[in-house]
Amino acid sequence: MAKINTVLELGTYKTRLLTNESNDIDGKIKLKSYYEVKSPNELLVSTKLELPIIDSDLISSYLYFLKRESKLGSQNIILLIPDSFVLYEIVSLSKKLTKEDKEKCIKDVFKDKMELPFDRWIISENLIESDEENEKLCLVALLKKNLLEIGEIVQEIGLNPIEIDTNFFNVANLIEKYLMDTDKKDKNIALINLGNESTTIGIFKNGIIKQIRSCSIGSYDFTSQISRHFHISEKDADRFKIKEPFFLPEYSEEQETFYNYHIIKDKFTKLYSDILKDFEDYTSKSEEEKIEEILLVGGGANFKNIEIMLKEKLKLPIKKVSELYNIEYKGKTLDGDERNSLAAAVGCFFREQ
């Protein structure tokens, strides 16, 4: 199969269309084209609703604008959807199970997460590890009608989704070399994708995913809280997040009494508490001693100095994924904030075809 060099990232905050010119194993990417728009509010993604897109014509117009600006004809693409659109689970199953028993086990794994009947979902099975008796799978569940709705909208504008994937594992594609480095051998490394509507927390050991969970809080929760507090629009709240400090550049006791911090403190506390709970769950169930390092990525990682506060609360070293690779576009190296936001999309260029 020919390598696909065009990615449409259908995000809840930004929608992007990128084409790749070249990349190498050291994580250096050179883009041929890169266009983005603010995603309209009519683009909803959910694991609780079927057919959640309010106005498909409006979504089509945004996508067509990106295609026109990119000067692309009809072609095959990778379609990237938000983590908040899917349910993740990792399960270990006996290879001796019948097809019916295997389906029953998978159904049991998701029974507490799925709010709609099991037969309305598409579940992809991704092999992680295998031995003579068992196989470990990463399961990704997506509502059938939602997949078809998005696929039809994209195809109508002349783009053909050959592959459909989620953000988290394409970030992992991008930093695979780092995760598998000999210096990281036998270390538990957490990759946290702080998205707009959800945060996905995955733990890797020797480059292999061991646990993956999503929590419902994302960057939008901070924006919404600021908007309500100051009685301003969410657009203005986004600008306020960029302009005004909420986290100090170095942690001190002053941080805890900082006025802006108190506006978002409840949301931030929920975020780091969910992360900490996942870490504790992993170390207790797997009998691992500890998490050694956190890699932070996604648009939410650009909330200035949020990594300083997470480092203080979680007591772990944190590195942004933007530090691990470079993107060049029109002769210019994109800055760290852009690299954090684009990591999932450009990670698609490192997929095995």
CSV table of C-alpha atoms in Angstrom, one decimal:
chain,number,residue,atom,x,y,z
A,1,MET,CA,0.0,0.0,0.0
A,2,ALA,CA,1.3,3.4,-0.9
A,3,LYS,CA,2.2,5.8,1.9
A,4,ILE,CA,-0.5,8.3,2.6
A,5,ASN,CA,0.8,11.9,3.0
A,6,THR,CA,-2.4,13.8,3.7
A,7,VAL,CA,-4.1,14.0,7.1
A,8,LEU,CA,-7.4,15.6,7.9
A,9,GLU,CA,-7.6,16.2,11.7
A,10,LEU,CA,-11.2,16.7,12.7
A,11,GLY,CA,-10.8,18.3,16.1
A,12,THR,CA,-13.2,19.8,18.5
A,13,TYR,CA,-11.0,23.0,18.8
A,14,LYS,CA,-9.2,23.1,15.5
A,15,THR,CA,-9.7,21.3,12.2
A,16,ARG,CA,-6.6,20.9,10.2
A,17,LEU,CA,-5.5,19.6,6.7
A,18,LEU,CA,-1.8,18.8,6.3
A,19,THR,CA,0.3,17.3,3.6
A,20,ASN,CA,3.7,16.0,4.2
A,21,GLU,CA,6.8,16.6,2.1
A,22,SER,CA,9.3,14.5,4.0
A,23,ASN,CA,10.1,13.1,7.4
A,24,ASP,CA,12.9,11.0,9.0
A,25,ILE,CA,13.4,8.6,11.8
A,26,ASP,CA,14.7,11.4,14.1
A,27,GLY,CA,11.3,13.0,14.2
A,28,LYS,CA,12.0,15.8,11.7
A,29,ILE,CA,9.1,16.7,9.5
A,30,LYS,CA,8.8,19.0,6.6
A,31,LEU,CA,5.3,20.0,5.6
A,32,LYS,CA,4.2,20.7,2.1
A,33,SER,CA,0.9,22.4,3.2
A,34,TYR,CA,-0.7,23.2,6.5
A,35,TYR,CA,-4.1,24.9,6.9
A,36,GLU,CA,-6.4,25.1,9.9
A,37,VAL,CA,-9.7,26.6,11.0
A,38,LYS,CA,-11.4,27.0,14.3
A,39,SER,CA,-13.9,24.1,14.5
A,40,PRO,CA,-17.5,25.2,14.6
A,41,ASN,CA,-19.7,24.4,17.6
A,42,GLU,CA,-21.9,22.3,15.3
A,43,LEU,CA,-19.1,19.7,15.3
A,44,LEU,CA,-19.8,17.6,18.3
A,45,VAL,CA,-18.1,14.4,19.2
A,46,SER,CA,-19.4,12.0,21.8
A,47,THR,CA,-19.5,8.4,22.9
A,48,LYS,CA,-23.0,9.0,24.4
A,49,LEU,CA,-24.9,10.3,21.3
A,50,GLU,CA,-25.5,9.0,17.8
A,51,LEU,CA,-25.3,11.4,14.9
A,52,PRO,CA,-24.2,14.4,17.0
A,53,ILE,CA,-23.3,16.7,14.2
A,54,ILE,CA,-25.9,19.5,14.3
A,55,ASP,CA,-25.3,21.0,10.8
A,56,SER,CA,-23.5,18.8,8.3
A,57,ASP,CA,-23.6,21.5,5.6
A,58,LEU,CA,-21.7,23.9,7.8
A,59,ILE,CA,-19.0,21.3,8.6
A,60,SER,CA,-18.7,20.5,4.9
A,61,SER,CA,-18.2,24.2,4.1
A,62,TYR,CA,-15.3,24.4,6.6
A,63,LEU,CA,-13.7,21.2,5.2
A,64,TYR,CA,-14.1,22.4,1.6
A,65,PHE,CA,-12.4,25.7,2.6
A,66,LEU,CA,-9.4,23.8,3.9
A,67,LYS,CA,-9.3,21.6,0.8
A,68,ARG,CA,-9.5,24.6,-1.5
A,69,GLU,CA,-6.8,26.5,0.4
A,70,SER,CA,-4.5,23.4,0.3
A,71,LYS,CA,-5.1,23.2,-3.5
A,72,LEU,CA,-5.8,19.5,-3.2
A,73,GLY,CA,-7.8,17.4,-5.6
A,74,SER,CA,-9.6,14.2,-4.8
A,75,GLN,CA,-7.3,11.9,-2.9
A,76,ASN,CA,-6.8,9.3,-0.2
A,77,ILE,CA,-6.3,10.6,3.3
A,78,ILE,CA,-5.8,9.6,6.9
A,79,LEU,CA,-8.7,10.9,9.0
A,80,LEU,CA,-7.8,11.7,12.5
A,81,ILE,CA,-10.6,11.9,15.1
A,82,PRO,CA,-10.5,13.1,18.8
A,83,ASP,CA,-9.9,10.7,21.6
A,84,SER,CA,-13.2,11.9,23.1
A,85,PHE,CA,-15.0,10.1,20.2
A,86,VAL,CA,-13.9,6.7,21.3
A,87,LEU,CA,-13.6,4.3,24.2
A,88,TYR,CA,-10.3,2.6,24.9
A,89,GLU,CA,-9.6,-0.7,26.8
A,90,ILE,CA,-6.7,-3.1,27.1
A,91,VAL,CA,-7.6,-6.7,27.6
A,92,SER,CA,-5.7,-10.0,27.8
A,93,LEU,CA,-7.6,-13.0,26.3
A,94,SER,CA,-6.9,-16.7,25.8
A,95,LYS,CA,-6.2,-17.7,22.2
A,96,LYS,CA,-8.3,-20.8,22.8
A,97,LEU,CA,-11.5,-18.7,23.1
A,98,THR,CA,-14.2,-19.3,20.5
A,99,LYS,CA,-15.4,-16.3,18.5
A,100,GLU,CA,-18.5,-16.1,20.5
A,101,ASP,CA,-16.7,-16.3,23.9
A,102,LYS,CA,-14.2,-13.7,22.8
A,103,GLU,CA,-17.0,-11.3,21.8
A,104,LYS,CA,-18.7,-12.0,25.2
A,105,CYS,CA,-15.4,-11.1,27.0
A,106,ILE,CA,-15.0,-7.9,25.0
A,107,LYS,CA,-18.7,-7.0,25.7
A,108,ASP,CA,-18.1,-7.5,29.4
A,109,VAL,CA,-15.0,-5.2,29.3
A,110,PHE,CA,-17.1,-2.3,27.9
A,111,LYS,CA,-20.4,-2.9,29.8
A,112,ASP,CA,-19.8,-0.2,32.3
A,113,LYS,CA,-18.6,2.4,29.8
A,114,MET,CA,-21.1,2.0,26.9
A,115,GLU,CA,-24.3,4.0,27.4
A,116,LEU,CA,-25.7,2.7,24.1
A,117,PRO,CA,-26.2,-1.0,23.1
A,118,PHE,CA,-23.2,-3.0,22.2
A,119,ASP,CA,-24.4,-3.8,18.7
A,120,ARG,CA,-24.3,-0.1,17.8
A,121,TRP,CA,-20.5,0.0,18.1
A,122,ILE,CA,-17.5,-0.8,15.8
A,123,ILE,CA,-14.6,-2.2,17.9
A,124,SER,CA,-11.1,-2.5,16.4
A,125,GLU,CA,-8.7,-5.0,17.9
A,126,ASN,CA,-5.0,-4.0,18.0
A,127,LEU,CA,-2.5,-6.6,19.0
A,128,ILE,CA,-0.1,-5.4,21.6
A,129,GLU,CA,1.6,-8.6,22.9
A,130,SER,CA,1.3,-12.3,22.4
A,131,ASP,CA,2.6,-15.6,23.7
A,132,GLU,CA,1.7,-19.2,23.2
A,133,GLU,CA,-1.5,-19.0,25.2
A,134,ASN,CA,-2.7,-15.4,25.4
A,135,GLU,CA,-2.9,-12.2,23.4
A,136,LYS,CA,-3.1,-8.7,24.7
A,137,LEU,CA,-5.3,-6.3,22.7
A,138,CYS,CA,-6.0,-2.6,22.7
A,139,LEU,CA,-9.6,-2.2,21.9
A,140,VAL,CA,-11.0,1.0,20.4
A,141,ALA,CA,-14.8,1.4,20.3
A,142,LEU,CA,-16.6,3.9,18.1
A,143,LEU,CA,-20.3,4.3,17.4
A,144,LYS,CA,-21.1,3.1,13.9
A,145,LYS,CA,-23.5,5.9,12.9
A,146,ASN,CA,-21.0,8.5,14.0
A,147,LEU,CA,-18.3,7.0,11.9
A,148,LEU,CA,-20.6,6.8,8.9
A,149,GLU,CA,-21.8,10.4,9.3
A,150,ILE,CA,-18.2,11.8,9.4
A,151,GLY,CA,-17.1,9.5,6.6
A,152,GLU,CA,-19.9,10.7,4.3
A,153,ILE,CA,-19.2,14.4,5.0
A,154,VAL,CA,-15.5,14.0,4.2
A,155,GLN,CA,-16.1,11.9,1.1
A,156,GLU,CA,-18.6,14.5,-0.2
A,157,ILE,CA,-15.8,17.1,-0.6
A,158,GLY,CA,-13.6,14.6,-2.5
A,159,LEU,CA,-11.4,13.2,0.2
A,160,ASN,CA,-11.3,9.5,0.8
A,161,PRO,CA,-10.5,8.3,4.3
A,162,ILE,CA,-8.4,5.1,3.8
A,163,GLU,CA,-7.4,5.1,7.4
A,164,ILE,CA,-9.3,6.4,10.4
A,165,ASP,CA,-7.5,6.8,13.7
A,166,THR,CA,-7.4,8.7,17.0
A,167,ASN,CA,-5.0,11.2,18.4
A,168,PHE,CA,-3.3,9.3,21.2
A,169,PHE,CA,-1.6,6.5,19.3
A,170,ASN,CA,-0.4,8.8,16.5
A,171,VAL,CA,1.5,10.8,19.1
A,172,ALA,CA,3.0,7.5,20.1
A,173,ASN,CA,4.0,6.9,16.5
A,174,LEU,CA,5.8,10.2,16.4
A,175,ILE,CA,7.8,9.5,19.6
A,176,GLU,CA,8.3,5.8,19.2
A,177,LYS,CA,12.0,6.1,19.1
A,178,TYR,CA,12.1,8.0,22.4
A,179,LEU,CA,9.8,5.5,24.1
A,180,MET,CA,11.9,2.5,22.9
A,181,ASP,CA,15.3,4.1,23.6
A,182,THR,CA,17.7,1.9,25.6
A,183,ASP,CA,17.9,4.6,28.3
A,184,LYS,CA,14.2,4.1,28.9
A,185,LYS,CA,14.4,0.3,29.2
A,186,ASP,CA,12.1,-1.1,31.8
A,187,LYS,CA,10.9,2.4,32.8
A,188,ASN,CA,7.2,3.3,33.0
A,189,ILE,CA,6.6,6.4,30.9
A,190,ALA,CA,3.2,8.2,30.9
A,191,LEU,CA,2.0,10.0,27.8
A,192,ILE,CA,-0.7,12.5,28.6
A,193,ASN,CA,-2.6,14.0,25.7
A,194,LEU,CA,-4.4,17.0,27.1
A,195,GLY,CA,-7.1,17.6,24.4
A,196,ASN,CA,-9.9,20.1,24.2
A,197,GLU,CA,-12.7,17.9,25.6
A,198,SER,CA,-10.9,15.0,27.2
A,199,THR,CA,-7.5,13.9,28.5
A,200,THR,CA,-6.0,10.6,27.5
A,201,ILE,CA,-3.5,9.0,29.8
A,202,GLY,CA,-1.4,6.1,28.6
A,203,ILE,CA,1.5,4.3,30.3
A,204,PHE,CA,4.3,2.7,28.2
A,205,LYS,CA,7.0,0.3,29.2
A,206,ASN,CA,9.7,-0.6,26.6
A,207,GLY,CA,7.6,1.1,24.0
A,208,ILE,CA,4.5,-1.1,24.7
A,209,ILE,CA,1.3,0.4,25.9
A,210,LYS,CA,0.3,-1.1,29.3
A,211,GLN,CA,-2.7,1.0,30.3
A,212,ILE,CA,-4.8,3.6,28.6
A,213,ARG,CA,-7.6,5.7,30.1
A,214,SER,CA,-9.5,8.8,29.3
A,215,CYS,CA,-10.9,11.4,31.7
A,216,SER,CA,-13.6,13.8,30.8
A,217,ILE,CA,-11.8,17.1,31.6
A,218,GLY,CA,-9.9,18.9,28.9
A,219,SER,CA,-8.6,22.3,27.9
A,220,TYR,CA,-12.2,23.5,27.1
A,221,ASP,CA,-13.1,23.2,30.8
A,222,PHE,CA,-10.6,25.9,31.7
A,223,THR,CA,-11.9,28.2,29.0
A,224,SER,CA,-15.5,27.6,30.1
A,225,GLN,CA,-14.6,28.3,33.7
A,226,ILE,CA,-12.9,31.6,32.8
A,227,SER,CA,-15.8,32.6,30.5
A,228,ARG,CA,-18.3,32.1,33.3
A,229,HIS,CA,-16.2,33.8,36.0
A,230,PHE,CA,-15.6,37.0,34.0
A,231,HIS,CA,-18.9,36.9,32.1
A,232,ILE,CA,-17.1,37.0,28.7
A,233,SER,CA,-17.4,35.0,25.6
A,234,GLU,CA,-15.4,31.7,25.2
A,235,LYS,CA,-13.5,33.3,22.4
A,236,ASP,CA,-12.4,36.1,24.7
A,237,ALA,CA,-11.7,33.6,27.5
A,238,ASP,CA,-9.3,31.8,25.1
A,239,ARG,CA,-7.5,35.0,24.5
A,240,PHE,CA,-7.4,35.7,28.3
A,241,LYS,CA,-5.8,32.2,28.8
A,242,ILE,CA,-3.0,33.2,26.5
A,243,LYS,CA,-2.5,36.8,27.7
A,244,GLU,CA,-2.8,36.4,31.5
A,245,PRO,CA,-0.8,34.1,33.8
A,246,PHE,CA,-2.6,31.3,35.7
A,247,PHE,CA,0.4,29.2,36.7
A,248,LEU,CA,3.7,30.8,37.9
A,249,PRO,CA,6.9,30.0,36.0
A,250,GLU,CA,8.3,28.4,39.2
A,251,TYR,CA,6.3,26.8,41.9
A,252,SER,CA,6.0,28.7,45.2
A,253,GLU,CA,3.5,29.1,48.0
A,254,GLU,CA,2.3,32.2,46.2
A,255,GLN,CA,0.8,30.0,43.5
A,256,GLU,CA,-1.8,28.6,45.9
A,257,THR,CA,-3.1,32.2,46.7
A,258,PHE,CA,-2.8,33.5,43.1
A,259,TYR,CA,-6.1,35.0,42.0
A,260,ASN,CA,-6.2,33.7,38.5
A,261,TYR,CA,-5.3,30.2,39.6
A,262,HIS,CA,-8.3,30.1,42.0
A,263,ILE,CA,-10.6,30.7,39.0
A,264,ILE,CA,-9.6,27.4,37.5
A,265,LYS,CA,-8.4,25.5,40.6
A,266,ASP,CA,-11.3,23.1,40.8
A,267,LYS,CA,-10.8,22.1,37.2
A,268,PHE,CA,-7.1,21.7,37.6
A,269,THR,CA,-7.5,19.7,40.8
A,270,LYS,CA,-9.9,17.4,38.9
A,271,LEU,CA,-7.3,16.9,36.1
A,272,TYR,CA,-4.3,16.0,38.3
A,273,SER,CA,-6.4,13.9,40.6
A,274,ASP,CA,-7.6,11.8,37.7
A,275,ILE,CA,-4.1,11.4,36.4
A,276,LEU,CA,-2.8,10.5,39.9
A,277,LYS,CA,-5.6,8.0,40.3
A,278,ASP,CA,-4.7,6.3,37.0
A,279,PHE,CA,-1.0,6.1,38.0
A,280,GLU,CA,-1.9,4.6,41.4
A,281,ASP,CA,-4.2,2.1,39.7
A,282,TYR,CA,-1.5,1.0,37.3
A,283,THR,CA,1.3,0.6,39.9
A,284,SER,CA,-1.0,-1.3,42.3
A,285,LYS,CA,-2.5,-3.7,39.6
A,286,SER,CA,0.7,-4.3,37.8
A,287,GLU,CA,2.9,-4.4,40.9
A,288,GLU,CA,5.2,-1.8,39.2
A,289,GLU,CA,7.2,0.4,41.5
A,290,LYS,CA,6.5,3.8,40.0
A,291,ILE,CA,5.9,6.0,37.0
A,292,GLU,CA,9.3,7.5,36.0
A,293,GLU,CA,8.5,10.3,33.6
A,294,ILE,CA,5.5,12.2,32.0
A,295,LEU,CA,5.4,13.3,28.4
A,296,LEU,CA,2.7,16.1,27.9
A,297,VAL,CA,1.2,16.9,24.6
A,298,GLY,CA,-1.9,18.4,22.9
A,299,GLY,CA,-3.3,21.9,22.7
A,300,GLY,CA,-3.9,21.9,26.5
A,301,ALA,CA,-0.2,21.5,27.0
A,302,ASN,CA,0.1,25.0,25.7
A,303,PHE,CA,-1.7,26.5,28.8
A,304,LYS,CA,1.4,28.4,29.9
A,305,ASN,CA,3.3,26.8,32.8
A,306,ILE,CA,0.7,24.1,33.4
A,307,GLU,CA,3.5,21.6,33.3
A,308,ILE,CA,5.1,23.4,36.3
A,309,MET,CA,2.0,22.8,38.4
A,310,LEU,CA,1.5,19.2,37.3
A,311,LYS,CA,5.1,18.5,38.1
A,312,GLU,CA,4.6,19.9,41.6
A,313,LYS,CA,1.4,18.0,42.2
A,314,LEU,CA,2.4,14.7,40.7
A,315,LYS,CA,6.1,14.8,41.9
A,316,LEU,CA,7.4,13.6,38.6
A,317,PRO,CA,9.6,15.0,35.8
A,318,ILE,CA,7.6,16.3,32.9
A,319,LYS,CA,8.7,16.9,29.3
A,320,LYS,CA,6.6,18.3,26.5
A,321,VAL,CA,6.5,16.3,23.3
A,322,SER,CA,7.3,19.5,21.4
A,323,GLU,CA,10.9,19.1,22.8
A,324,LEU,CA,11.3,15.7,21.0
A,325,TYR,CA,10.8,16.7,17.3
A,326,ASN,CA,10.7,19.6,14.8
A,327,ILE,CA,8.4,20.6,12.0
A,328,GLU,CA,9.4,22.9,9.2
A,329,TYR,CA,6.9,24.7,7.0
A,330,LYS,CA,7.7,27.3,4.3
A,331,GLY,CA,11.3,27.3,5.5
A,332,LYS,CA,10.4,28.1,9.1
A,333,THR,CA,10.6,25.8,12.2
A,334,LEU,CA,7.2,25.9,13.9
A,335,ASP,CA,7.3,26.9,17.6
A,336,GLY,CA,6.7,24.7,20.6
A,337,ASP,CA,3.0,25.5,21.0
A,338,GLU,CA,2.4,24.5,17.3
A,339,ARG,CA,4.4,21.3,17.7
A,340,ASN,CA,2.3,20.3,20.8
A,341,SER,CA,-0.9,20.9,18.9
A,342,LEU,CA,0.2,19.2,15.7
A,343,ALA,CA,1.9,16.1,17.2
A,344,ALA,CA,-1.0,13.7,16.6
A,345,ALA,CA,-1.5,14.9,13.0
A,346,VAL,CA,2.2,14.7,12.0
A,347,GLY,CA,2.5,11.3,13.9
A,348,CYS,CA,0.3,9.9,11.1
A,349,PHE,CA,3.2,10.4,8.7
A,350,PHE,CA,5.2,7.8,10.7
A,351,ARG,CA,2.5,5.1,10.4
A,352,GLU,CA,3.4,1.8,8.8
A,353,GLN,CA,1.4,1.4,5.7
